[in-house]
Amino acid sequence: MIESARSEATKIEAGQPLIQISDLTKVFYTDEIETHALSGIHLSIAKGEYVAMSGPSGCGKSTLLSIIGLLDTPTAGRYSLNGKTVENLDFAERSRIRNQEIGFIFQSFNLIGDLTVYENVELPLTYRQRMPAADRKARVMEALERVGMAHRVRHYPSQLSGGQQQRVAVARALGGKPSILLADEPTGNLDSRNGEAVMELLQELHREGATICMVTHDPRFAKHAQREVHLFDGKVVAEEELKKLLAETSA
Amino acid sequence: MSGLVQDFRYALRQMRKSPGFTFVTVITLALGIGATTAVFSVVDQVLLHPLPYPDSDRIVKVAETFQGVSGTDASPANYLDWAAQNSVFAEMAASRGWPANLSEGDRPERVKGTMVTPSFFSLFGINPILGRGLAESDAHAGNDHVVVLGYGLWQRYFGGDRGTVGRNVRLNGEQYSVVGVMPPNYSPDDYGELWVPSPWGVPSHPLAPDKDPRQFRDRSYLDVWARLKPAVTPQQAGAELDTIGRRLEKQYPNEDDKIGVSFLPLHEYVVGDIRPVLLVLLAAVVVVLLIGCANVANLLLARAAVRGREISIRTTLGASRQRLLRQLLTESVVLALLGGGFGLLLAVVAVPSLLALSPPEIRQFKEIGINREVLAFSFLASIVCGIVFGLMPALQASRSNPSEFLKEGERGSTANRGRTRSVLVVAEVGLSLVLLVGAGLLVKSFARLMDVNPGFDADRLLTFNVGLPSSTNAAQQFAFYRDVMQRLQALPGVRSVGAVSRLPLAGGNSGRSFKVPGIDKDYSADIRVSTTDYFRTMGIPLMKGRNFSESDLGSSLNVAIVNDALAREVFPGQDPIGRQLTNFGPDNLTLQIVGVIGNVRHVGLDTAPHSEIYQLLGQAQWPSVFVAMRSATSDATSLTSMAQSAVWSVNKDVPLANIRTMQELIANSVQRRRFSMLLLAIFAGVAMVLAAIGLYGVMSYSVAQRTKEIGIRMALGARRPDVVALVVKQGMMLVLMGILAGTVLSLAMTRLIAGMLFGISATDPLTFAGVAVLLGAVAFFANYLPARRGASVDPMVALRYE
């Protein structure tokens, strides 16, 4: 199920990738300090693939996920999503793609406390031009039923458990029928039982054809993915190399 | 559309969710929009609305000029020549005040009448609501005893009885037939309670009512009105009147020497003096509104920081920047509309109070109130406010980087918002300083004005106006006044009584030209006719010579008392006593100066005394006089009913009019200044409080943001005073910047109110410094409170806080 990062080149050539990143770097400038968060990342994710990104804190996982999710822009390098170059799009076009192509699942759920469960799931759909209310409602209910939260439509996030909130967040990500689900430590704020439940839900979605890219530092959950991409100091490294580097660091 | 509805619903939910925020925001906006709406309701009616006459923009007030300086009136002969020779006016009319004793049954009343030419009503384009106006045929001897009533008088005196038309009423002791009633709000001049024609077509001279005035070219007492022909421009009219004026000057070199003719649009004539005051007040209240908007913007910025997570989620889920802007602006506009709604209610309550404070120039506009235009203004002001205070926070929020949020959790970036909030506070302090400086200058001006010696002792003085009908002769009038004076003097509680033709600060004036033997120069001076005891009663000091005496009445020598200003102007370094004034007035009298009195501020406390000549009542006549009674008790008004009885005991048809204490007259004379001073002071006070609240908010927010830093500092040994000093210093830097910016702005802006100042420069350094100290002190407290709170934080708690 898990492939090594070394097989990337083979995969890119083999199939039509949904996400293709080449030689991507991200540098943060604060005052006179340059922080190289990502250095020469090459990554390809095929349609229907379930990829886990792991690595120690500060290795650049979340930065890479932000760039993949068009929440941030790379300093250099190429990034194409669904065959379209996206690294230099303007804000409006990036918003549109985020809204239609990408579903986000966050560690801290990021539901809006003032909105009901229904409204939270409906929210990304309200940003779509000319989507009839009836279609929206059908999509919202379908997504909530998919995650088993249809009976809680009138509840507010504060009235739900952490696991339930994350299921609502997954429903929100699913409602827009995105090309890819990006999950950033989706189990980080959950106990093990709820964490497992969410992982099973993602697994199930993947079996139904969803493309998933998940950031996690928990090896138990990383194993759910087909492939694991290891990051260390802003670079993609092989699993063995990562172990060696981690050992050196701790020594 | 459904998106807008969603935004609207969400805005309402946000308001319900934060009732405290909503309350403070709505109250701030209600104050700002309410005050602005109230002032606008006055500006709208006074400055923006046309006067209530058809094509009122074509009606002008025509007047003579002297040496190129515009006057306000004209002589009958010049009026007739202008009317005959011009081709630019469709119509011309003339009028003059005609105070009348209206006596029906046992209720005599002094009313403000106007003697007019028959064209008067048609020129203003107003038709009577009952009966008819005046016709050409009324302006002939024998037909002239007809009267048109004003609506107010008809309602008040005749109870609105439609049968009044056709009835005879007694005016100035003679029968007049009521021929019509004019509609409400018809008041083209200050006298509009009734209108009568003149038997000569042109209104007669008040001092010579029995003489044909049509040849009078050197007695200017007419108000002249004209309506421009449709195709004629004001420039064309001005050019032609100029030509006519020069022609008449050549034709009548004695009477019309240096006399020209000019005109002023009626609206300008009516509102010209009050316009700058209203514009300054409107500007001031808009500044208050801006400060309120800045405060709300600050609150929204703080809330935007709290809502950073929500905004980031929305952005992450694909909300475009426009969509976010729309949602946030919908929220601010909904807040503003709610504030505007309450502001409107506030304005409904405030307008009557505003009118009660306002001078008569404003109160004459009876329609002032919340009308359709004012409602539209209030609505528009709310929308604009919502956008003004909502745009910056919305722009900042919509530009926030969601990936930062993902990295930083709920903290997000607050540095930029902190800068914006600081800029807003600096602007608030600066704008407040401008208003405070303006208010300070006006308060100081007012104080200086009230310190001005009017030239008389206003304490315990009751004044009123009495007059006999013009049909009575000079002997009858003198006998009446003498009897009235004697009876008033005999009243218990009366110290002394005097009478004068023109009372200081009561409005109105009269002038005469004269010469001095041996000096080849024409002089002019204000003319008064007074009784012997007038100066003593008023407390006007006799500086040289003697007062009038009873023996002067039997003498063939016309005596005069002049004021100090005339003595200095005409007889500098000389003794004026015994000197003669010749060619006095149209009758070319010769007067001999017997005394010099102190100067009296007749026109206003802020106007330097003019040269004055007093004649003795009896040697000269006047159609009506002001009586001044000095009371022995502090309440001069307690003499009123006894005074009325005393006058009625002499003539039952003569009412007392314009009953006021001298203190009231002084207060009325400064009403416009008091109005602008009070309002500007209120606005400045509100601005200062709002700025202080804004500063308090920013510093509280800053302290909350710096809790961890404060904790670290304290853990490292900083004492509480060190922390207070740290925070106060940060806040006072903003205040200092605001004060500096405000001072620069004030130096430019106070020139706009230079014309409203008295005895003080628009850049008075003491006022500037005093206001800066006051604002600095208030700002210090606004800084100190959050600083003290910050310093009271337990360092352990502060460090755990993050």
mmCIF file of C-alpha atoms in Angstrom, chain B residues 615-759:
data_model
loop_
_atom_site.group_PDB
_atom_site.id
_atom_site.type_symbol
_atom_site.label_atom_id
_atom_site.label_comp_id
_atom_site.label_asym_id
_atom_site.label_seq_id
_atom_site.Cartn_x
_atom_site.Cartn_y
_atom_site.Cartn_z
ATOM 1 C CA GLN B 615 -33.309 115.069 19.887
ATOM 2 C CA LEU B 616 -35.857 115.809 22.546
ATOM 3 C CA LEU B 617 -39.277 114.199 22.148
ATOM 4 C CA GLY B 618 -41.571 117.162 21.753
ATOM 5 C CA GLN B 619 -39.090 119.135 19.670
ATOM 6 C CA ALA B 620 -39.018 116.153 17.305
ATOM 7 C CA GLN B 621 -41.679 113.510 16.842
ATOM 8 C CA TRP B 622 -41.618 109.797 16.232
ATOM 9 C CA PRO B 623 -44.525 107.513 15.359
ATOM 10 C CA SER B 624 -43.879 105.070 18.176
ATOM 11 C CA VAL B 625 -41.439 104.909 21.051
ATOM 12 C CA PHE B 626 -39.743 102.364 23.245
ATOM 13 C CA VAL B 627 -40.344 102.892 26.916
ATOM 14 C CA ALA B 628 -37.666 101.870 29.402
ATOM 15 C CA MET B 629 -38.673 101.456 33.061
ATOM 16 C CA ARG B 630 -36.093 100.982 35.792
ATOM 17 C CA SER B 631 -37.574 98.773 38.484
ATOM 18 C CA ALA B 632 -36.811 99.104 42.161
ATOM 19 C CA THR B 633 -37.021 95.328 42.496
ATOM 20 C CA SER B 634 -34.945 92.651 40.783
ATOM 21 C CA ASP B 635 -37.918 91.363 38.777
ATOM 22 C CA ALA B 636 -38.618 94.105 36.262
ATOM 23 C CA THR B 637 -41.279 92.011 34.508
ATOM 24 C CA SER B 638 -43.531 92.370 37.563
ATOM 25 C CA LEU B 639 -44.221 95.902 36.328
ATOM 26 C CA THR B 640 -45.792 94.692 33.065
ATOM 27 C CA SER B 641 -49.466 94.513 33.999
ATOM 28 C CA MET B 642 -49.319 97.814 35.880
ATOM 29 C CA ALA B 643 -47.620 99.410 32.873
ATOM 30 C CA GLN B 644 -50.321 98.105 30.527
ATOM 31 C CA SER B 645 -53.056 99.485 32.813
ATOM 32 C CA ALA B 646 -51.282 102.825 33.019
ATOM 33 C CA VAL B 647 -51.078 103.102 29.213
ATOM 34 C CA TRP B 648 -54.724 102.032 28.820
ATOM 35 C CA SER B 649 -55.718 104.634 31.363
ATOM 36 C CA VAL B 650 -54.397 107.200 28.879
ATOM 37 C CA ASN B 651 -55.678 105.557 25.710
ATOM 38 C CA LYS B 652 -57.560 102.268 25.774
ATOM 39 C CA ASP B 653 -56.688 101.478 22.153
ATOM 40 C CA VAL B 654 -52.912 101.437 22.663
ATOM 41 C CA PRO B 655 -51.373 98.088 23.483
ATOM 42 C CA LEU B 656 -47.911 97.362 24.793
ATOM 43 C CA ALA B 657 -45.773 95.597 22.216
ATOM 44 C CA ASN B 658 -42.400 93.864 22.334
ATOM 45 C CA ILE B 659 -42.387 93.618 26.126
ATOM 46 C CA ARG B 660 -38.875 92.491 27.109
ATOM 47 C CA THR B 661 -36.331 93.166 29.778
ATOM 48 C CA MET B 662 -33.110 94.768 28.658
ATOM 49 C CA GLN B 663 -31.278 91.586 29.655
ATOM 50 C CA GLU B 664 -33.512 89.674 27.241
ATOM 51 C CA LEU B 665 -32.690 92.141 24.490
ATOM 52 C CA ILE B 666 -28.984 91.635 25.115
ATOM 53 C CA ALA B 667 -29.464 87.870 25.123
ATOM 54 C CA ASN B 668 -31.452 88.053 21.872
ATOM 55 C CA SER B 669 -28.790 90.210 20.259
ATOM 56 C CA VAL B 670 -26.170 87.498 20.815
ATOM 57 C CA GLN B 671 -28.494 84.604 20.061
ATOM 58 C CA ARG B 672 -26.788 83.650 16.819
ATOM 59 C CA ARG B 673 -23.391 83.615 18.484
ATOM 60 C CA ARG B 674 -24.730 81.681 21.444
ATOM 61 C CA PHE B 675 -26.362 79.183 19.069
ATOM 62 C CA SER B 676 -23.182 78.499 17.104
ATOM 63 C CA MET B 677 -21.058 78.489 20.256
ATOM 64 C CA LEU B 678 -23.322 76.078 22.117
ATOM 65 C CA LEU B 679 -23.682 73.667 19.232
ATOM 66 C CA LEU B 680 -20.001 73.701 18.385
ATOM 67 C CA ALA B 681 -19.152 73.204 22.066
ATOM 68 C CA ILE B 682 -21.566 70.255 22.257
ATOM 69 C CA PHE B 683 -20.147 68.739 19.072
ATOM 70 C CA ALA B 684 -16.590 69.280 20.272
ATOM 71 C CA GLY B 685 -17.411 67.704 23.625
ATOM 72 C CA VAL B 686 -18.961 64.668 21.936
ATOM 73 C CA ALA B 687 -15.951 64.472 19.597
ATOM 74 C CA MET B 688 -13.557 64.555 22.536
ATOM 75 C CA VAL B 689 -15.451 61.824 24.384
ATOM 76 C CA LEU B 690 -15.573 59.683 21.222
ATOM 77 C CA ALA B 691 -11.853 60.194 20.635
ATOM 78 C CA ALA B 692 -11.153 59.262 24.259
ATOM 79 C CA ILE B 693 -13.294 56.135 23.894
ATOM 80 C CA GLY B 694 -11.460 55.295 20.675
ATOM 81 C CA LEU B 695 -8.103 55.739 22.375
ATOM 82 C CA TYR B 696 -9.259 53.690 25.346
ATOM 83 C CA GLY B 697 -10.356 50.930 22.973
ATOM 84 C CA VAL B 698 -7.083 50.883 21.089
ATOM 85 C CA MET B 699 -4.996 50.874 24.245
ATOM 86 C CA SER B 700 -7.138 48.179 25.857
ATOM 87 C CA TYR B 701 -6.716 46.072 22.742
ATOM 88 C CA SER B 702 -3.002 46.773 22.666
ATOM 89 C CA VAL B 703 -2.648 45.813 26.340
ATOM 90 C CA ALA B 704 -4.546 42.582 25.688
ATOM 91 C CA GLN B 705 -2.233 41.819 22.763
ATOM 92 C CA ARG B 706 0.829 42.557 24.877
ATOM 93 C CA THR B 707 -0.241 40.529 27.871
ATOM 94 C CA LYS B 708 2.516 37.973 27.337
ATOM 95 C CA GLU B 709 5.114 40.679 26.750
ATOM 96 C CA ILE B 710 3.994 42.474 29.903
ATOM 97 C CA GLY B 711 4.220 39.194 31.792
ATOM 98 C CA ILE B 712 7.770 38.629 30.541
ATOM 99 C CA ARG B 713 8.778 42.171 31.460
ATOM 100 C CA MET B 714 7.344 41.761 34.933
ATOM 101 C CA ALA B 715 8.959 38.365 35.323
ATOM 102 C CA LEU B 716 12.215 40.062 34.429
ATOM 103 C CA GLY B 717 11.737 42.638 37.158
ATOM 104 C CA ALA B 718 9.653 45.455 35.685
ATOM 105 C CA ARG B 719 7.607 47.221 38.368
ATOM 106 C CA ARG B 720 3.954 48.114 37.870
ATOM 107 C CA PRO B 721 4.748 51.841 37.324
ATOM 108 C CA ASP B 722 7.206 50.750 34.627
ATOM 109 C CA VAL B 723 4.425 48.870 32.830
ATOM 110 C CA VAL B 724 1.980 51.780 33.242
ATOM 111 C CA ALA B 725 4.611 54.132 31.856
ATOM 112 C CA LEU B 726 5.282 51.771 28.949
ATOM 113 C CA VAL B 727 1.615 51.649 27.919
ATOM 114 C CA VAL B 728 0.850 55.310 28.617
ATOM 115 C CA LYS B 729 3.907 56.338 26.613
ATOM 116 C CA GLN B 730 2.707 54.326 23.651
ATOM 117 C CA GLY B 731 -0.772 55.873 23.846
ATOM 118 C CA MET B 732 0.433 59.402 24.473
ATOM 119 C CA MET B 733 2.639 59.175 21.394
ATOM 120 C CA LEU B 734 -0.540 58.666 19.359
ATOM 121 C CA VAL B 735 -2.186 61.552 21.205
ATOM 122 C CA LEU B 736 0.805 63.786 20.578
ATOM 123 C CA MET B 737 0.756 62.951 16.887
ATOM 124 C CA GLY B 738 -2.987 63.638 16.815
ATOM 125 C CA ILE B 739 -2.525 66.955 18.610
ATOM 126 C CA LEU B 740 0.212 67.999 16.208
ATOM 127 C CA ALA B 741 -1.831 67.015 13.166
ATOM 128 C CA GLY B 742 -4.906 68.668 14.659
ATOM 129 C CA THR B 743 -3.000 71.867 15.385
ATOM 130 C CA VAL B 744 -1.836 72.127 11.786
ATOM 131 C CA LEU B 745 -5.344 71.379 10.551
ATOM 132 C CA SER B 746 -6.846 73.862 13.006
ATOM 133 C CA LEU B 747 -4.563 76.636 11.813
ATOM 134 C CA ALA B 748 -6.056 76.144 8.358
ATOM 135 C CA MET B 749 -9.644 75.466 9.417
ATOM 136 C CA THR B 750 -10.192 78.168 12.032
ATOM 137 C CA ARG B 751 -9.929 80.783 9.306
ATOM 138 C CA LEU B 752 -13.358 79.587 8.240
ATOM 139 C CA ILE B 753 -14.810 80.832 11.523
ATOM 140 C CA ALA B 754 -12.744 84.015 11.689
ATOM 141 C CA GLY B 755 -15.874 85.995 10.792
ATOM 142 C CA MET B 756 -17.683 84.511 13.785
ATOM 143 C CA LEU B 757 -15.040 85.584 16.291
ATOM 144 C CA PHE B 758 -14.952 88.704 18.444
ATOM 145 C CA GLY B 759 -11.953 90.212 20.152
#
